[in-house]
mmCIF file of C-alpha atoms in Angstrom:
data_model
loop_
_atom_site.group_PDB
_atom_site.id
_atom_site.type_symbol
_atom_site.label_atom_id
_atom_site.label_comp_id
_atom_site.label_asym_id
_atom_site.label_seq_id
_atom_site.Cartn_x
_atom_site.Cartn_y
_atom_site.Cartn_z
ATOM 1 C CA GLY O 1028 65.733 19.924 -2.596
ATOM 2 C CA GLN O 1029 68.101 19.085 -5.531
ATOM 3 C CA ASN O 1030 66.868 19.555 -9.192
ATOM 4 C CA ILE O 1031 68.211 19.613 -12.620
ATOM 5 C CA ASP O 1032 65.871 20.995 -15.338
ATOM 6 C CA GLN O 1033 66.463 20.873 -19.142
ATOM 7 C CA PRO O 1034 64.097 20.744 -22.115
ATOM 8 C CA THR O 1035 62.692 17.366 -22.928
ATOM 9 C CA GLU O 1036 63.304 17.630 -26.758
ATOM 10 C CA MET O 1037 64.728 20.009 -29.293
ATOM 11 C CA THR O 1038 64.754 20.106 -33.127
ATOM 12 C CA ALA O 1039 67.464 21.911 -35.144
ATOM 13 C CA THR O 1040 68.604 22.064 -38.770
ATOM 14 C CA GLU O 1041 71.900 20.618 -40.086
ATOM 15 C CA GLY O 1042 74.448 23.496 -40.381
ATOM 16 C CA ALA O 1043 72.698 25.646 -37.761
ATOM 17 C CA ILE O 1044 73.469 26.500 -34.176
ATOM 18 C CA VAL O 1045 71.520 25.270 -31.131
ATOM 19 C CA GLN O 1046 71.584 26.152 -27.401
ATOM 20 C CA ILE O 1047 70.478 23.544 -24.801
ATOM 21 C CA ASN O 1048 69.641 25.229 -21.501
ATOM 22 C CA CYS O 1049 70.070 23.724 -17.971
ATOM 23 C CA THR O 1050 69.056 25.063 -14.701
ATOM 24 C CA TYR O 1051 70.183 23.474 -11.464
ATOM 25 C CA GLN O 1052 69.511 23.586 -7.688
ATOM 26 C CA THR O 1053 71.859 21.474 -5.722
ATOM 27 C CA SER O 1054 72.846 21.456 -1.941
ATOM 28 C CA GLY O 1055 76.236 22.885 -2.400
ATOM 29 C CA PHE O 1056 77.628 23.269 -5.864
ATOM 30 C CA ASN O 1057 80.995 22.072 -7.204
ATOM 31 C CA GLY O 1058 80.582 22.218 -10.952
ATOM 32 C CA LEU O 1059 78.528 21.215 -14.012
ATOM 33 C CA PHE O 1060 78.908 18.468 -16.493
ATOM 34 C CA TRP O 1061 77.491 17.904 -20.026
ATOM 35 C CA TYR O 1062 77.519 14.555 -21.520
ATOM 36 C CA GLN O 1063 76.308 13.305 -24.877
ATOM 37 C CA GLN O 1064 74.452 9.943 -25.088
ATOM 38 C CA HIS O 1065 73.507 8.390 -28.486
ATOM 39 C CA ALA O 1066 70.454 6.017 -28.526
ATOM 40 C CA GLY O 1067 71.370 2.712 -27.037
ATOM 41 C CA GLU O 1068 74.773 3.741 -26.059
ATOM 42 C CA ALA O 1069 76.674 5.201 -23.032
ATOM 43 C CA PRO O 1070 77.117 8.740 -21.991
ATOM 44 C CA THR O 1071 80.237 10.244 -23.066
ATOM 45 C CA PHE O 1072 81.906 13.361 -21.532
ATOM 46 C CA LEU O 1073 81.672 16.693 -23.190
ATOM 47 C CA SER O 1074 82.518 19.413 -20.829
ATOM 48 C CA TYR O 1075 82.864 20.485 -17.061
ATOM 49 C CA ASN O 1076 82.463 24.014 -15.978
ATOM 50 C CA VAL O 1077 83.293 25.109 -12.359
ATOM 51 C CA LEU O 1078 83.877 28.803 -12.920
ATOM 52 C CA ASP O 1079 81.381 31.339 -14.608
ATOM 53 C CA GLY O 1080 81.854 31.890 -18.243
ATOM 54 C CA LEU O 1081 82.109 30.267 -21.458
ATOM 55 C CA GLU O 1082 84.527 27.277 -22.285
ATOM 56 C CA GLU O 1083 84.809 26.463 -26.012
ATOM 57 C CA LYS O 1084 85.886 23.071 -27.454
ATOM 58 C CA GLY O 1085 85.738 22.918 -31.082
ATOM 59 C CA ARG O 1086 82.074 23.052 -32.226
ATOM 60 C CA PHE O 1087 80.921 22.786 -28.741
ATOM 61 C CA SER O 1088 80.771 25.427 -26.036
ATOM 62 C CA SER O 1089 79.485 25.308 -22.624
ATOM 63 C CA PHE O 1090 78.429 28.324 -20.355
ATOM 64 C CA LEU O 1091 78.081 28.558 -16.641
ATOM 65 C CA SER O 1092 76.512 31.236 -14.402
ATOM 66 C CA ARG O 1093 76.805 30.087 -10.627
ATOM 67 C CA SER O 1094 74.806 33.157 -9.454
ATOM 68 C CA LYS O 1095 71.874 32.297 -11.716
ATOM 69 C CA GLY O 1096 72.225 28.462 -11.322
ATOM 70 C CA TYR O 1097 72.172 28.155 -15.086
ATOM 71 C CA SER O 1098 74.181 26.606 -17.856
ATOM 72 C CA TYR O 1099 73.839 26.018 -21.574
ATOM 73 C CA LEU O 1100 75.547 23.930 -24.118
ATOM 74 C CA LEU O 1101 75.996 25.608 -27.509
ATOM 75 C CA LEU O 1102 76.447 23.445 -30.645
ATOM 76 C CA LYS O 1103 77.657 24.953 -33.770
ATOM 77 C CA GLU O 1104 77.635 23.731 -37.391
ATOM 78 C CA LEU O 1105 75.322 20.964 -36.606
ATOM 79 C CA GLN O 1106 75.897 17.587 -38.239
ATOM 80 C CA MET O 1107 73.570 14.687 -38.484
ATOM 81 C CA LYS O 1108 75.810 12.801 -36.152
ATOM 82 C CA ASP O 1109 74.973 15.237 -33.366
ATOM 83 C CA SER O 1110 71.474 13.781 -33.152
ATOM 84 C CA ALA O 1111 71.593 12.367 -29.417
ATOM 85 C CA SER O 1112 70.494 13.150 -25.944
ATOM 86 C CA TYR O 1113 72.428 15.794 -23.967
ATOM 87 C CA LEU O 1114 72.716 15.303 -20.327
ATOM 88 C CA CYS O 1115 73.171 18.150 -17.830
ATOM 89 C CA ALA O 1116 74.583 17.030 -14.409
ATOM 90 C CA GLY O 1117 75.403 19.293 -11.371
ATOM 91 C CA THR O 1118 77.761 18.157 -8.473
ATOM 92 C CA ASP O 1119 76.580 18.564 -4.910
ATOM 93 C CA SER O 1120 78.593 19.305 -2.016
ATOM 94 C CA ASN O 1121 79.632 15.608 -1.731
ATOM 95 C CA TYR O 1122 80.618 15.627 -5.308
ATOM 96 C CA GLN O 1123 77.854 13.324 -6.230
ATOM 97 C CA LEU O 1124 76.257 13.942 -9.605
ATOM 98 C CA ILE O 1125 72.646 14.947 -9.835
ATOM 99 C CA TRP O 1126 71.438 14.373 -13.399
ATOM 100 C CA GLY O 1127 68.927 15.929 -15.554
ATOM 101 C CA ALA O 1128 66.439 13.801 -17.613
ATOM 102 C CA GLY O 1129 68.297 14.838 -20.765
ATOM 103 C CA THR O 1130 67.407 16.714 -23.795
ATOM 104 C CA LYS O 1131 66.859 14.779 -27.055
ATOM 105 C CA LEU O 1132 68.070 16.734 -29.869
ATOM 106 C CA ILE O 1133 66.823 16.032 -33.436
ATOM 107 C CA ILE O 1134 68.668 17.226 -36.295
ATOM 108 C CA LYS O 1135 66.914 17.559 -39.698
ATOM 109 C CA PRO O 1136 68.578 17.998 -43.078
ATOM 110 C CA ILE Z 1461 90.108 -4.839 -21.771
ATOM 111 C CA ALA Z 1462 90.163 -1.081 -22.662
ATOM 112 C CA GLY Z 1463 88.204 1.184 -20.421
ATOM 113 C CA ILE Z 1464 85.149 -0.124 -18.538
ATOM 114 C CA THR Z 1465 83.364 -3.221 -19.277
ATOM 115 C CA GLN Z 1466 79.992 -4.525 -18.175
ATOM 116 C CA ALA Z 1467 78.497 -8.077 -18.301
ATOM 117 C CA PRO Z 1468 76.031 -9.289 -19.365
ATOM 118 C CA THR Z 1469 75.005 -6.785 -22.085
ATOM 119 C CA SER Z 1470 71.348 -7.704 -21.609
ATOM 120 C CA GLN Z 1471 69.352 -10.211 -19.537
ATOM 121 C CA ILE Z 1472 65.768 -11.433 -18.979
ATOM 122 C CA LEU Z 1473 65.280 -12.566 -15.310
ATOM 123 C CA ALA Z 1474 62.448 -14.137 -13.601
ATOM 124 C CA ALA Z 1475 60.981 -12.080 -10.647
ATOM 125 C CA GLY Z 1476 62.387 -13.421 -7.280
ATOM 126 C CA ARG Z 1477 65.727 -14.574 -8.863
ATOM 127 C CA ARG Z 1478 69.219 -13.182 -7.691
ATOM 128 C CA MET Z 1479 71.421 -11.581 -10.292
ATOM 129 C CA THR Z 1480 74.924 -9.999 -10.110
ATOM 130 C CA LEU Z 1481 75.792 -7.566 -12.952
ATOM 131 C CA ARG Z 1482 79.575 -7.286 -13.391
ATOM 132 C CA CYS Z 1483 81.729 -4.160 -13.921
ATOM 133 C CA THR Z 1484 85.462 -4.080 -14.519
ATOM 134 C CA GLN Z 1485 87.795 -1.126 -15.314
ATOM 135 C CA ASP Z 1486 91.364 -1.084 -16.206
ATOM 136 C CA MET Z 1487 92.100 2.623 -15.727
ATOM 137 C CA ARG Z 1488 92.951 2.186 -11.941
ATOM 138 C CA HIS Z 1489 90.066 4.714 -11.126
ATOM 139 C CA ASN Z 1490 89.536 5.100 -7.452
ATOM 140 C CA ALA Z 1491 85.757 5.971 -7.793
ATOM 141 C CA MET Z 1492 83.111 3.614 -9.226
ATOM 142 C CA TYR Z 1493 79.282 4.038 -9.568
ATOM 143 C CA TRP Z 1494 76.254 2.197 -10.607
ATOM 144 C CA TYR Z 1495 73.411 4.053 -12.146
ATOM 145 C CA ARG Z 1496 69.982 3.046 -13.388
ATOM 146 C CA GLN Z 1497 68.487 4.872 -16.471
ATOM 147 C CA ASP Z 1498 64.770 4.789 -16.992
ATOM 148 C CA LEU Z 1499 62.705 6.519 -19.821
ATOM 149 C CA GLY Z 1500 61.982 10.227 -18.870
ATOM 150 C CA LEU Z 1501 64.167 10.152 -15.851
ATOM 151 C CA GLY Z 1502 67.772 11.127 -15.333
ATOM 152 C CA LEU Z 1503 70.485 8.756 -14.422
ATOM 153 C CA ARG Z 1504 69.941 7.768 -10.819
ATOM 154 C CA LEU Z 1505 72.769 6.682 -8.483
ATOM 155 C CA ILE Z 1506 72.334 3.313 -6.757
ATOM 156 C CA HIS Z 1507 75.608 2.760 -5.023
ATOM 157 C CA TYR Z 1508 79.024 4.208 -5.288
ATOM 158 C CA SER Z 1509 82.514 3.605 -3.957
ATOM 159 C CA ASN Z 1510 85.059 6.229 -3.637
ATOM 160 C CA THR Z 1511 88.020 3.857 -3.111
ATOM 161 C CA ALA Z 1512 88.515 0.151 -2.821
ATOM 162 C CA GLY Z 1513 87.106 -1.107 0.386
ATOM 163 C CA THR Z 1514 84.614 1.497 0.759
ATOM 164 C CA THR Z 1515 80.970 1.732 -0.556
ATOM 165 C CA GLY Z 1516 78.040 4.208 -0.086
ATOM 166 C CA LYS Z 1517 74.251 4.455 -0.891
ATOM 167 C CA GLY Z 1518 73.207 6.614 -3.540
ATOM 168 C CA GLU Z 1519 69.532 7.921 -4.394
ATOM 169 C CA VAL Z 1520 67.865 4.479 -5.009
ATOM 170 C CA PRO Z 1521 69.727 1.801 -3.133
ATOM 171 C CA ASP Z 1522 66.983 -0.418 -2.038
ATOM 172 C CA GLY Z 1523 67.004 -3.929 -3.308
ATOM 173 C CA TYR Z 1524 70.741 -3.571 -4.443
ATOM 174 C CA SER Z 1525 73.973 -4.408 -2.921
ATOM 175 C CA VAL Z 1526 77.609 -3.667 -4.009
ATOM 176 C CA SER Z 1527 81.040 -4.754 -3.020
ATOM 177 C CA ARG Z 1528 84.547 -3.213 -3.841
ATOM 178 C CA ALA Z 1529 87.161 -5.835 -2.858
ATOM 179 C CA ASN Z 1530 89.668 -4.366 -5.312
ATOM 180 C CA THR Z 1531 90.190 -1.404 -7.507
ATOM 181 C CA ASP Z 1532 89.020 -2.936 -10.680
ATOM 182 C CA ASP Z 1533 85.765 -4.699 -9.953
ATOM 183 C CA PHE Z 1534 82.418 -3.267 -8.736
ATOM 184 C CA PRO Z 1535 79.717 -5.798 -9.028
ATOM 185 C CA LEU Z 1536 76.007 -5.055 -8.460
ATOM 186 C CA THR Z 1537 73.728 -7.650 -6.943
ATOM 187 C CA LEU Z 1538 69.897 -7.833 -6.976
ATOM 188 C CA ALA Z 1539 69.029 -10.173 -4.198
ATOM 189 C CA SER Z 1540 65.484 -10.791 -5.371
ATOM 190 C CA ALA Z 1541 64.569 -9.145 -8.524
ATOM 191 C CA VAL Z 1542 61.378 -7.255 -8.928
ATOM 192 C CA PRO Z 1543 59.693 -5.979 -12.069
ATOM 193 C CA SER Z 1544 60.319 -2.448 -11.049
ATOM 194 C CA GLN Z 1545 64.142 -3.087 -11.342
ATOM 195 C CA THR Z 1546 63.593 -3.426 -15.097
ATOM 196 C CA SER Z 1547 65.995 -0.825 -16.484
ATOM 197 C CA VAL Z 1548 69.343 0.018 -18.108
ATOM 198 C CA TYR Z 1549 72.072 -0.145 -15.653
ATOM 199 C CA PHE Z 1550 75.363 1.842 -16.243
ATOM 200 C CA CYS Z 1551 78.638 1.350 -14.433
ATOM 201 C CA ALA Z 1552 80.937 4.276 -14.492
ATOM 202 C CA SER Z 1553 84.374 5.137 -13.002
ATOM 203 C CA SER Z 1554 86.385 8.256 -12.328
ATOM 204 C CA ASP Z 1555 89.908 9.185 -11.327
ATOM 205 C CA ASN Z 1556 88.686 10.565 -7.994
ATOM 206 C CA PRO Z 1557 85.144 11.503 -6.686
ATOM 207 C CA GLU Z 1558 85.847 15.192 -6.805
ATOM 208 C CA GLY Z 1559 84.657 16.650 -10.044
ATOM 209 C CA THR Z 1560 86.497 14.546 -12.608
ATOM 210 C CA GLU Z 1561 85.108 13.179 -15.881
ATOM 211 C CA ALA Z 1562 83.336 9.812 -15.361
ATOM 212 C CA PHE Z 1563 83.692 6.974 -17.949
ATOM 213 C CA PHE Z 1564 80.697 4.709 -18.490
ATOM 214 C CA GLY Z 1565 80.410 1.064 -19.506
ATOM 215 C CA GLN Z 1566 78.269 0.095 -22.419
ATOM 216 C CA GLY Z 1567 75.348 -0.724 -20.167
ATOM 217 C CA THR Z 1568 73.268 -3.672 -19.088
ATOM 218 C CA ARG Z 1569 69.602 -3.847 -20.301
ATOM 219 C CA LEU Z 1570 67.737 -5.853 -17.603
ATOM 220 C CA THR Z 1571 64.164 -7.038 -17.935
ATOM 221 C CA VAL Z 1572 62.505 -8.654 -14.856
ATOM 222 C CA VAL Z 1573 59.438 -10.530 -15.699
#
């Protein structure tokens, strides 16, 4: 079957670093997306990994291991505005997105 | 219009009524999607269209229909609404279906009573 697993909720402190993990099982695999979604708003694109390794984009980095079916999103120098849900989505052999339920990240001062 | 726009923003609908959710994009994207988002569940694909004139069924298509008469518009119709269709509906588009960033509309919050 197809499945995306990520933690339901995480808490971190302003200024700290947090890693949000995602494991996936899809029929065929063509890459993994991370999106950010603030409460009551639409998801917005953060990153897309196709190859193994780490992709860095400012304070946010995303890692992929295809052999392990594993990805993580790393957020550095956390700010209060980073409080949001982070959605992991894998693409199957037809390039359709299979979405995780999202990880709600709570940032405390 | 800039990006992707949905209408209405929210709606309360009596069960059994017909309803069309509108979605328009001005980015000339080939692919468009309709998702529903329910608490505790991931986004679930209802229907999609890889290019104008074609549509396909997603994970949860029952009770919904779509059309793609042109590149810009992708309306979603509930033929006879039921309470289980209470959800937040997101329309999205991408340049092509093959692994490119999707842009989302602001969502339609639908309550069926």
